[in-house]
Coordinates of C-alpha atoms (C1' of nucleotides) in Angstrom, one line a residue:
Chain P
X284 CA 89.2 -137.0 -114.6
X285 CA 88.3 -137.7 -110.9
X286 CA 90.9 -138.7 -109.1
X287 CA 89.2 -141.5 -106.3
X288 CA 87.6 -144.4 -108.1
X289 CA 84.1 -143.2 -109.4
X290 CA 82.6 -141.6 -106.4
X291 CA 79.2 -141.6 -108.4
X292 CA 78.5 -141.8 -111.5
X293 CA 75.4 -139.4 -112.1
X294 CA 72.5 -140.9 -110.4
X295 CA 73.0 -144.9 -111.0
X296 CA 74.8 -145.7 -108.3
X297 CA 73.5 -146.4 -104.5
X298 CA 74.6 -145.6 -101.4
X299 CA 78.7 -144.7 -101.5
X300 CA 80.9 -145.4 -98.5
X301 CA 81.3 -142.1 -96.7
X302 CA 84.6 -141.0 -95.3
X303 CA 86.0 -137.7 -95.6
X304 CA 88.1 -138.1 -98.3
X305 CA 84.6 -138.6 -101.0
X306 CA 83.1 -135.9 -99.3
X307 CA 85.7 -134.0 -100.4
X308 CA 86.5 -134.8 -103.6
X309 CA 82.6 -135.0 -104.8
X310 CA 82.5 -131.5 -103.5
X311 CA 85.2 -130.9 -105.5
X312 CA 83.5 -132.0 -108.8
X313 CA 80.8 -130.3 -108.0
X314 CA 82.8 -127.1 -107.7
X315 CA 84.4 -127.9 -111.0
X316 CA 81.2 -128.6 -112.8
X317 CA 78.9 -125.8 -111.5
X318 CA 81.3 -123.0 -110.0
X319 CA 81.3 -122.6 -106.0
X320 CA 77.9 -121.4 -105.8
X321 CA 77.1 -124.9 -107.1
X322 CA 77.9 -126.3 -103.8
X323 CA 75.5 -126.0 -101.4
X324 CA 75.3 -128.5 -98.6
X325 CA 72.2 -130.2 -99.9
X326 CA 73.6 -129.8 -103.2
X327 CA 76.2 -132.0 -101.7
X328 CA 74.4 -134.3 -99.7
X329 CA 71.8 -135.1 -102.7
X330 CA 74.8 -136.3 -104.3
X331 CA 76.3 -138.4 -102.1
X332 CA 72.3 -139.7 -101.0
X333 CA 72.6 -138.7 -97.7
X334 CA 71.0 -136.3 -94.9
X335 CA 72.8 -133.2 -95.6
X336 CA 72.9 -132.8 -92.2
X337 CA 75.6 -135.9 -92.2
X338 CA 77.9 -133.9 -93.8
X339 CA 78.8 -131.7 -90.3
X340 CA 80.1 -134.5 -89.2
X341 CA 82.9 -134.5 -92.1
X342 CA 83.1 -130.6 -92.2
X343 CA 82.5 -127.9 -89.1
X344 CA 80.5 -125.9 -91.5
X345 CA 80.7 -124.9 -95.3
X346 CA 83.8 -123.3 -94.7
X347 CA 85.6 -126.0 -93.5
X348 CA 84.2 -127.7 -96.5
X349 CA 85.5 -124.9 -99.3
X350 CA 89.3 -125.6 -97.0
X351 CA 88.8 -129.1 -97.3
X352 CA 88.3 -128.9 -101.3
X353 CA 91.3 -126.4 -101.4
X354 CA 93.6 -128.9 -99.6
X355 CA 92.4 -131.8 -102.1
X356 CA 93.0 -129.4 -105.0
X357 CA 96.7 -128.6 -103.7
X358 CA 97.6 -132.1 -102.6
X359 CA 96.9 -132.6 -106.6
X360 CA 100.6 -131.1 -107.2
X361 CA 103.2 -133.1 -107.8
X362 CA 105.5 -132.0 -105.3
X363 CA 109.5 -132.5 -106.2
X364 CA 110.4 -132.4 -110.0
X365 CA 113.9 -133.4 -110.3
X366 CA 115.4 -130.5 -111.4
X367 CA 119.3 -129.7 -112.1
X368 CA 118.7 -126.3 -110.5
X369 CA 116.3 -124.1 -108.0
X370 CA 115.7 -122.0 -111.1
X371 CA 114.6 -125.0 -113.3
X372 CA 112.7 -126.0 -110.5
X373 CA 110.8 -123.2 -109.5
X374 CA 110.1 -122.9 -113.4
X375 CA 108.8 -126.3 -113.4
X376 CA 106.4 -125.7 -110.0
X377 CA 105.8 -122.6 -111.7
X378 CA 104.1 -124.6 -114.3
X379 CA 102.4 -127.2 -112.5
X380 CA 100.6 -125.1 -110.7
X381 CA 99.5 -123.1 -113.7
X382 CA 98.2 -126.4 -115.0
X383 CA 96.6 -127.3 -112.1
X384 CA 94.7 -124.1 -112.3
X385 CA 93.6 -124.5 -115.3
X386 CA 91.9 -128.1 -114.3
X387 CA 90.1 -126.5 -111.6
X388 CA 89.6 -122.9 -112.9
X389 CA 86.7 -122.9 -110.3
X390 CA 89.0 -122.9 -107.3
X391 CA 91.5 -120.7 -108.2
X392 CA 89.3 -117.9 -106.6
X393 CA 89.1 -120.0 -103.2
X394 CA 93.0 -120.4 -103.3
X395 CA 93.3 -117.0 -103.8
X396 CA 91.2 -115.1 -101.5
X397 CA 90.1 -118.1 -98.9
X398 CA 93.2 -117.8 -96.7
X399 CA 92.5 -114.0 -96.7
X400 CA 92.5 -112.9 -93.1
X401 CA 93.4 -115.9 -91.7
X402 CA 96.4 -115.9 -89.4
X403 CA 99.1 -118.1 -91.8
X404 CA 99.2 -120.5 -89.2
X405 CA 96.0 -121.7 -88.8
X406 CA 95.8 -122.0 -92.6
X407 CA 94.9 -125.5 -94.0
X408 CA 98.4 -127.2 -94.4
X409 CA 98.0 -128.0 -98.0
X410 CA 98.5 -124.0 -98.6
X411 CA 100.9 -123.6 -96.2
X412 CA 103.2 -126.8 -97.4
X413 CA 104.5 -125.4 -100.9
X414 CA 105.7 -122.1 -98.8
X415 CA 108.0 -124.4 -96.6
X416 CA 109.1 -126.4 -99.6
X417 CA 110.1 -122.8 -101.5
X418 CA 112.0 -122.0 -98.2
X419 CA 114.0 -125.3 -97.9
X420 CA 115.1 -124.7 -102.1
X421 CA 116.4 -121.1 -101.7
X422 CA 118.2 -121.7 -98.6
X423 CA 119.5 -124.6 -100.4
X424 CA 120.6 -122.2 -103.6
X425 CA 122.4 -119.4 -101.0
X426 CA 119.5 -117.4 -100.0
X427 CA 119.2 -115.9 -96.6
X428 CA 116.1 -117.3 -94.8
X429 CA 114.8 -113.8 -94.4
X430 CA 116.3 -113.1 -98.7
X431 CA 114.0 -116.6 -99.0
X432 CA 110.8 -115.2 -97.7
X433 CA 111.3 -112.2 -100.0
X434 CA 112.2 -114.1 -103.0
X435 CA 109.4 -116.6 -102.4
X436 CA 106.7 -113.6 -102.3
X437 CA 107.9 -112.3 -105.6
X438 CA 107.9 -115.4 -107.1
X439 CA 104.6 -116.8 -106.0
X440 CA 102.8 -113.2 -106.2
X441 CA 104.4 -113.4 -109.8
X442 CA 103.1 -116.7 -110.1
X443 CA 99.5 -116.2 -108.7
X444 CA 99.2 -112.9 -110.2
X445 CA 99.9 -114.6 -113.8
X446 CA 97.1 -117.4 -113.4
X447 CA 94.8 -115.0 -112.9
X448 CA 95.4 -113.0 -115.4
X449 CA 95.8 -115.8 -117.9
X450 CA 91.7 -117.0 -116.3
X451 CA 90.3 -113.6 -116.5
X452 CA 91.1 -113.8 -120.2
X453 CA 90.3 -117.2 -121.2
X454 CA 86.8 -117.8 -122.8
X455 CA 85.9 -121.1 -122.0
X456 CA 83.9 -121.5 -125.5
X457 CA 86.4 -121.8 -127.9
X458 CA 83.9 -121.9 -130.5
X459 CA 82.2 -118.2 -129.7
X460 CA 86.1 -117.1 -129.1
X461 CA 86.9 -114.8 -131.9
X462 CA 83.3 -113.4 -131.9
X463 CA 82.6 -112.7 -128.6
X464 CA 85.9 -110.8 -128.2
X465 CA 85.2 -108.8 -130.9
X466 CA 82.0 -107.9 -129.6
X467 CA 82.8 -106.8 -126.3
X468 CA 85.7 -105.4 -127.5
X469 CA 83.1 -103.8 -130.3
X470 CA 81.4 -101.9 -127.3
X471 CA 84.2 -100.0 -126.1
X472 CA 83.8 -96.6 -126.6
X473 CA 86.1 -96.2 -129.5
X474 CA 87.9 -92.5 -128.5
X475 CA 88.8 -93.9 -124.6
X476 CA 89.8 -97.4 -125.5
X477 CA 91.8 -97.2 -128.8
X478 CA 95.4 -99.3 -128.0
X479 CA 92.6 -101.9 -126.6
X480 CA 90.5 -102.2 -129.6
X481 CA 93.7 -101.9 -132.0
X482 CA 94.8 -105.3 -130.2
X483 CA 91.6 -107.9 -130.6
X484 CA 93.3 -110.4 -133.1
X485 CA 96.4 -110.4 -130.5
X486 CA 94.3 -111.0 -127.2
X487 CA 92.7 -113.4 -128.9
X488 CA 94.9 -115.9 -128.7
X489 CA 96.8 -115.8 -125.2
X490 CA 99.4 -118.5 -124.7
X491 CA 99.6 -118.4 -121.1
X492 CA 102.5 -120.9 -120.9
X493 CA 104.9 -118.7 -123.3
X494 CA 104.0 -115.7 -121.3
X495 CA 104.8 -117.0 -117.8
X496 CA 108.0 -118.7 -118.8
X497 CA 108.7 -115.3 -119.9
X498 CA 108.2 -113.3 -117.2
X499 CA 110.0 -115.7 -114.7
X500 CA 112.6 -115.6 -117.2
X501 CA 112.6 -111.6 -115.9
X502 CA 112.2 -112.8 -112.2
X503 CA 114.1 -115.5 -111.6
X504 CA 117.3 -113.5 -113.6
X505 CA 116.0 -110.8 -111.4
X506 CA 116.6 -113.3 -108.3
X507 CA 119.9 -114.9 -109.3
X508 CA 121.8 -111.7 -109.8
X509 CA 120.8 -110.9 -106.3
X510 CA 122.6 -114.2 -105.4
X511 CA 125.7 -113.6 -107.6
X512 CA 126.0 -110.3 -105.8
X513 CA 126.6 -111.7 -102.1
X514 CA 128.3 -114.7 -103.1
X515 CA 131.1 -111.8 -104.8
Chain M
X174 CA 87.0 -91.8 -94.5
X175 CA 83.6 -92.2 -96.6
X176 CA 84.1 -90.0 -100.2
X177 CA 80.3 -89.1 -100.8
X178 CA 79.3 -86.5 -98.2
X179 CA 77.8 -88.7 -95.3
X180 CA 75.1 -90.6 -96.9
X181 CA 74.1 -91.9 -93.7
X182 CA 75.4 -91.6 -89.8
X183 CA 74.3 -94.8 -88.2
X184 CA 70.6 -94.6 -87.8
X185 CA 69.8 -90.9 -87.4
X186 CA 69.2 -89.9 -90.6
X187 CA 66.3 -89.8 -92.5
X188 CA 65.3 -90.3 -96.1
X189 CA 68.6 -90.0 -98.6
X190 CA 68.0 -88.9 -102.1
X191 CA 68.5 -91.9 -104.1
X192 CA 70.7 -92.4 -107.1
X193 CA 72.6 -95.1 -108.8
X194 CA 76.3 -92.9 -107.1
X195 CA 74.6 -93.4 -103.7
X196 CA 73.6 -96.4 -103.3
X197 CA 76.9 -97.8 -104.7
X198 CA 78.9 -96.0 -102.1
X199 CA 76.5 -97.0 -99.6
X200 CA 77.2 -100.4 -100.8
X201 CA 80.9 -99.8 -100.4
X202 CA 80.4 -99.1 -97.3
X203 CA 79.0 -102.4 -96.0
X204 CA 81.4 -103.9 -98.2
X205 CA 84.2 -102.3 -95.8
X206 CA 82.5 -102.6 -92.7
X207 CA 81.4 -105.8 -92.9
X208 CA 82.5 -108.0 -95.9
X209 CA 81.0 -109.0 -99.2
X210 CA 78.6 -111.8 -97.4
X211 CA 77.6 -108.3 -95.6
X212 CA 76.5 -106.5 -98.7
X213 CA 72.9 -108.1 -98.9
X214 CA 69.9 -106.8 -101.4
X215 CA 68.0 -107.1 -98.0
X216 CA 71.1 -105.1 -95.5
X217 CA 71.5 -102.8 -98.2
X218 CA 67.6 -101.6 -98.4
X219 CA 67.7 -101.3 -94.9
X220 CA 70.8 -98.7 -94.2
X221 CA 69.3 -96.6 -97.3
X222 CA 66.5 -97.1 -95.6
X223 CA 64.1 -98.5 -98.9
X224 CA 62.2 -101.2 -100.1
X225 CA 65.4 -103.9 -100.7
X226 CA 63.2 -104.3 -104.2
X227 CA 63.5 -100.7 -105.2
X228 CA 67.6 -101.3 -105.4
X229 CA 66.5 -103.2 -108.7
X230 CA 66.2 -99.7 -110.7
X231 CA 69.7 -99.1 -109.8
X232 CA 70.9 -102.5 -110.2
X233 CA 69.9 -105.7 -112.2
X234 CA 70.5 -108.0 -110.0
X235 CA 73.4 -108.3 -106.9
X236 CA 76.1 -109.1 -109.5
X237 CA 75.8 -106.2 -110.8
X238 CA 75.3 -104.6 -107.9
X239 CA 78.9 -105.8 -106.9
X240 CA 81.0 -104.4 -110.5
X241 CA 79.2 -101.4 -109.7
X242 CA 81.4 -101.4 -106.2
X243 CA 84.4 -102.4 -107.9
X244 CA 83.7 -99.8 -110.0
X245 CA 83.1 -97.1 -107.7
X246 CA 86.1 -98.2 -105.7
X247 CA 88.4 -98.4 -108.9
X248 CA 87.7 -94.4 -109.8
X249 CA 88.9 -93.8 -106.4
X250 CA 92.3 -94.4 -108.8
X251 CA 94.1 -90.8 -109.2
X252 CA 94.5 -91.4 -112.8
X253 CA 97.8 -90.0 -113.8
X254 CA 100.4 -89.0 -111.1
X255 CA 103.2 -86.7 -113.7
X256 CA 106.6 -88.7 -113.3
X257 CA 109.2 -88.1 -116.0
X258 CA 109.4 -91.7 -117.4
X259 CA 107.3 -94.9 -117.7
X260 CA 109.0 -96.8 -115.4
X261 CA 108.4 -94.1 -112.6
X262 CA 104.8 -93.9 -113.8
X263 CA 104.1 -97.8 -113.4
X264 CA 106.1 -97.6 -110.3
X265 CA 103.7 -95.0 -109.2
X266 CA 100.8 -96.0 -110.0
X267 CA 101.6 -99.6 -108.4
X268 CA 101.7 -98.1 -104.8
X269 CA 98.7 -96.5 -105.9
X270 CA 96.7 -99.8 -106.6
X271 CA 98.4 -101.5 -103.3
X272 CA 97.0 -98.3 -100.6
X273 CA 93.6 -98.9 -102.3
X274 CA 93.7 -102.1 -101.3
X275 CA 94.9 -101.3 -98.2
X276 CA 91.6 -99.2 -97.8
X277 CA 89.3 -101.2 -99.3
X278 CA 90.3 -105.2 -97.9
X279 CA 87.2 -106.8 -99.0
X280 CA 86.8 -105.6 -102.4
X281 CA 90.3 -107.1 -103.8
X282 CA 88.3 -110.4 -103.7
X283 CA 86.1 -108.8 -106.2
X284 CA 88.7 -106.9 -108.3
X285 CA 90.7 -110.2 -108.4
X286 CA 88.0 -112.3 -109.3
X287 CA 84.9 -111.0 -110.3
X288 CA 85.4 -110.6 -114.0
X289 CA 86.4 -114.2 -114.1
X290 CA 85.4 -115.7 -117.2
X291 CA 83.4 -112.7 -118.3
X292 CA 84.1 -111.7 -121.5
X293 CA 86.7 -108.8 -121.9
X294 CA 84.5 -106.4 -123.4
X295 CA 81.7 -107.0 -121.4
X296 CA 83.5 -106.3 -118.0
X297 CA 82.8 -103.0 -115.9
X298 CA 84.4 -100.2 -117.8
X299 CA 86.4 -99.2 -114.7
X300 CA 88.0 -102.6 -114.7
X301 CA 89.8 -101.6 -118.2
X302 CA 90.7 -98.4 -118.2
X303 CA 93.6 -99.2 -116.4
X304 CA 94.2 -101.6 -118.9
X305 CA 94.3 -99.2 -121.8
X306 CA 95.7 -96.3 -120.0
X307 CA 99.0 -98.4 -119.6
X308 CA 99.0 -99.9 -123.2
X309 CA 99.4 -96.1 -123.9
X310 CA 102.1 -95.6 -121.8
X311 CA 104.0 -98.6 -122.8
X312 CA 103.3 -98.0 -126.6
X313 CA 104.7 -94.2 -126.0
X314 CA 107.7 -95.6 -124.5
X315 CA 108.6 -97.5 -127.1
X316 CA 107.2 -100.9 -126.9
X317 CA 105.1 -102.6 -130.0
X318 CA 101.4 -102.5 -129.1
X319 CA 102.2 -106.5 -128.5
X320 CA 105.2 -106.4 -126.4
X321 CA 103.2 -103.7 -124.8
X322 CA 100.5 -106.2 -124.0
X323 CA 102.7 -108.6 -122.8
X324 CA 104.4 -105.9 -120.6
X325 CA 101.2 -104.8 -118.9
X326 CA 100.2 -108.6 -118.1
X327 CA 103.5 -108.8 -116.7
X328 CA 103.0 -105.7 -114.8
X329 CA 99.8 -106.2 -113.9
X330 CA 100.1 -110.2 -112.3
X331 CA 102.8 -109.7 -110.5
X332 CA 100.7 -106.3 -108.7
X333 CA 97.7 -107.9 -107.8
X334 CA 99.8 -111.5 -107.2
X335 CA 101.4 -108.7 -104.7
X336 CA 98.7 -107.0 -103.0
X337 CA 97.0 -110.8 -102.7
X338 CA 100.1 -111.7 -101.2
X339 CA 100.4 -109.1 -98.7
X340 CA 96.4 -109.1 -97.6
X341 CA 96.9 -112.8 -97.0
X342 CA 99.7 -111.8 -94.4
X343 CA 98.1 -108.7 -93.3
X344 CA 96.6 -109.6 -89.5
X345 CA 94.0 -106.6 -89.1
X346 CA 94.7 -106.9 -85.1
X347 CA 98.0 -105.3 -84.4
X348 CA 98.1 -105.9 -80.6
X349 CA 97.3 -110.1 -81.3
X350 CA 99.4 -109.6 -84.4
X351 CA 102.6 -111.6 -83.0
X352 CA 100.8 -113.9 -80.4
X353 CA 98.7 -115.1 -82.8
X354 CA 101.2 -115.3 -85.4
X355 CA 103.3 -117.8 -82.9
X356 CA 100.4 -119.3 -81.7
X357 CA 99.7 -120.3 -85.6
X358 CA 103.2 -120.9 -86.4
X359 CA 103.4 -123.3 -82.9
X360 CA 100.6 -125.5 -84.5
X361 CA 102.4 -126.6 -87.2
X362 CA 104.4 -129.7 -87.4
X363 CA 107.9 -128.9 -86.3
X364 CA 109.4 -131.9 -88.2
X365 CA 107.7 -130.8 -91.7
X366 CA 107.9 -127.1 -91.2
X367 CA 111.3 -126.3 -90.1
X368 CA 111.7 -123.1 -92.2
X369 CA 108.2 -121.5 -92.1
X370 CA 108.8 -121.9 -87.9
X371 CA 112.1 -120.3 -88.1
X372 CA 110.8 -117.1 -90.1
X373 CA 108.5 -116.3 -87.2
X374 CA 110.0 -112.9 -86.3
X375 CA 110.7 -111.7 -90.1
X376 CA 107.2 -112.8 -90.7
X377 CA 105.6 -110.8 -88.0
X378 CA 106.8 -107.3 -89.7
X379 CA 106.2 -107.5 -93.5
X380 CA 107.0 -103.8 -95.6
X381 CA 104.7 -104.4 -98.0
X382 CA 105.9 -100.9 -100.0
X383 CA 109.2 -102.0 -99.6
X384 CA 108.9 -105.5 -100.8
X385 CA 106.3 -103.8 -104.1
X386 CA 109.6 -101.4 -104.8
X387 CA 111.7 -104.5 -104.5
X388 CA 109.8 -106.9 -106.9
X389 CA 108.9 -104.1 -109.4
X390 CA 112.9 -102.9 -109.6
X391 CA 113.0 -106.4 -110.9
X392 CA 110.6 -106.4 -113.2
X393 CA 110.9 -102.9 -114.6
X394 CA 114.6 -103.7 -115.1
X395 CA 114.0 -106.5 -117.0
X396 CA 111.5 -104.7 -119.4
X397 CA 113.9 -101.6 -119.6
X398 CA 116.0 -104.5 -121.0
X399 CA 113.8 -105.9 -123.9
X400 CA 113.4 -102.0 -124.7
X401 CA 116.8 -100.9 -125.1
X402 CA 117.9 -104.6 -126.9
X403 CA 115.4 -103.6 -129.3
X404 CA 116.7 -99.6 -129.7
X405 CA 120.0 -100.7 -130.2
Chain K
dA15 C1' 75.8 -142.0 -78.1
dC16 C1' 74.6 -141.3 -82.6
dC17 C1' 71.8 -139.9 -86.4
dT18 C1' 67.8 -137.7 -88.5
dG19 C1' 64.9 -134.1 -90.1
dA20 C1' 61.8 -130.4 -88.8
dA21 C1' 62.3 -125.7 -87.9
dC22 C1' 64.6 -121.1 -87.8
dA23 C1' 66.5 -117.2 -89.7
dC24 C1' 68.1 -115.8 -93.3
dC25 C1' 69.0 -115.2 -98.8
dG26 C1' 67.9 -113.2 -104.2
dT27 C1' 64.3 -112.6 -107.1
dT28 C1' 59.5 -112.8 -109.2
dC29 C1' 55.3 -111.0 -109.9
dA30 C1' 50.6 -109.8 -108.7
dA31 C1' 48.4 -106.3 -106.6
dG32 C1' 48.1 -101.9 -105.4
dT33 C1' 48.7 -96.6 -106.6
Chain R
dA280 C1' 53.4 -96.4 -115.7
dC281 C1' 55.6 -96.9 -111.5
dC282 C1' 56.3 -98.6 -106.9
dT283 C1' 55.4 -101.9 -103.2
dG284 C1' 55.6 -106.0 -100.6
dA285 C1' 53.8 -110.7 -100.3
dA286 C1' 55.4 -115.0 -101.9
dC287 C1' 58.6 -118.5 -103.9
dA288 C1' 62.4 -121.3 -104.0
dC289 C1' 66.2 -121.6 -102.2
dC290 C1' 70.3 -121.1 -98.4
dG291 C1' 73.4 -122.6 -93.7
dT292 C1' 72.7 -124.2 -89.3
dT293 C1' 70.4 -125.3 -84.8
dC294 C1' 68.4 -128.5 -82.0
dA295 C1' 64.8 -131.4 -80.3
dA296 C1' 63.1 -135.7 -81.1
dG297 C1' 63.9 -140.0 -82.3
dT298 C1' 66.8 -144.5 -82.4

DNA sequence: ACCTGAACACCGTTCAAGT
DNA sequence: ACCTGAACACCGTTCAAGT
């Protein structure tokens, strides 16, 4: 599951070789394991046995270190699927990075809202890089740089929109599924939520994959008949 | 600006009645004026000028202290603007969503990903009404209570995928706006980010209604299209 | 020059002591 | 029975004191 060679493996091991790189991606399983609130910078240091006061010299400040853990989580993408078409291939990046998500549901919330208020520049590069790479396809496909930027906002508002959706609804226990569904749906007031109640056994099993290939199957149709119209 | 009548200016007011309304909107306050890490048990006490442990009547804990703002800032939604058709309705009621988040910056964090992995009938009521509101819409236009539900998560990503997309972008400063913008863009490497640089001056003026309208014609087309395939 | 860790200024929340 | 506030167990970060 980890990606660099056994970081630590629960307590056993002694002193890792620090770079970096381990900070990071032990930061990042602790963010998968305990949720972002489970990393703390002595939460952090305790893991790697050092002076959590070491770590600043790896990260400015927590931050740096939630950017840092975002960057590692991004640079997990494969980045080029050979794909006949820019359609096929945004479909394909499409669901990559819906599967990503769901192997780090923990730090969809800090790709999402970190960058907020950040000037785009000054953005940590692993966010930044799949926008360029969007560009460089549509221009490829006929799109106007300026018709690029638009059609990459749709698509990756689509996109981001979609994964969380598809988190808010999971329920990690598959076990308690059914049940617990049914008992919060249960609570609704019964007169104000009635179309929501009718549908329990249907939101109870979501199949998130179906559901974004369809509605890129709206977009992207959406965003090739805009094409066809200028190459006419 | 603030929709309760004045619970406090600044520091010259004494006492406020307390109830659960004001010190939510109080809350909200902060929550504008400062951010989420500004909304403290402690900060909070202080402006309503209380014991930060008598808040705990009003709320169990800060969680719930925060679905209460998104709560409060959620009924801010008028609920139904009269347009003659669905499409004009959803349209509607999507510009709606995107000046609320306009106004209210630091709660979309919250809206976006508070109810994260909380069960769907345990989530603030405010957070679903919107839900069921357009099931009922969708279902009265036609659409199976299923295709419905499919519909509104369509709907629904791509908005908030949207108004995440357009916060990210949004610089609050709008005399640094395009310095800092090309300062940004300047750092990054010219060799791997060829397009992004280019886009510069398109990026600097983003119509976020206009790109909304653009994304939902799209959208709304496409399930117009599922509708009538299903009529004929 | 680098690293360490005590200390500071905060948190949310508990709970005993007041009324 | 209710309210208060001292106290606890945490935070991120600074900075002086060590090496």
């Amino acid at each position: 599951m980890a990606t660099s060679p056994d970081p630590f493996n629960s307590r056993s091991s002694r002193k890792v070789p620090l770079n970096k790189d381990a900070v990071l991606s032990t930061a990042l399983e602790i963010v998968d394991a305990e949720g972002l609130d489970g990393l703390t910078m002595r939460r952090l240091g305790q893991e790697l046995r050092r002076d959590p006061m070491s770590l600043y010299r790896y990260a400015a400040n927590r931050a740096a270190l939630l950017d840092g853990v975002t960057e590692v989580v991004l640079d997990e993408l494969t980045m080029f699927a050979e794909e006949p078409d820019w359609q096929a291939q945004l479909r394909g990046m499409a669901h990559d990075l819906r599967l990503l998500a769901l192997r780090h549901p923990n730090v969809v919330a800090l790709l999402v809202t970190r960058p907020l208020s950040t000037p785009l520049g000054l953005r940590p590069l692993g966010t930044l890089r799949p926008l360029e790479q969007i560009l460089g396809l549509l221009i490829g496909a006929g799109f106007s740089p300026t018709e690029a930027l638009h059609a990459y906002r749709a698509y990756y508002g689509f996109l981001y929109g979609h994964i969380l959706n598809e988190l808010r609804e999971c329920i990690v226990d598959p076990e308690e599924n059914e049940a617990l569904l049914r008992l919060g749906l249960h609570r609704l007031p019964a007169k104000d939520f009635p179309h929501l109640r009718a549908l329990g056994p249907v939101l109870a099993n979501y199949e998130g994959d179906v559901e974004l290939d369809q509605g890129l199957t709206i977009l992207l149709s959406g965003l090739a008949a805009q094409l066809q119209r200028k190459d006419r």
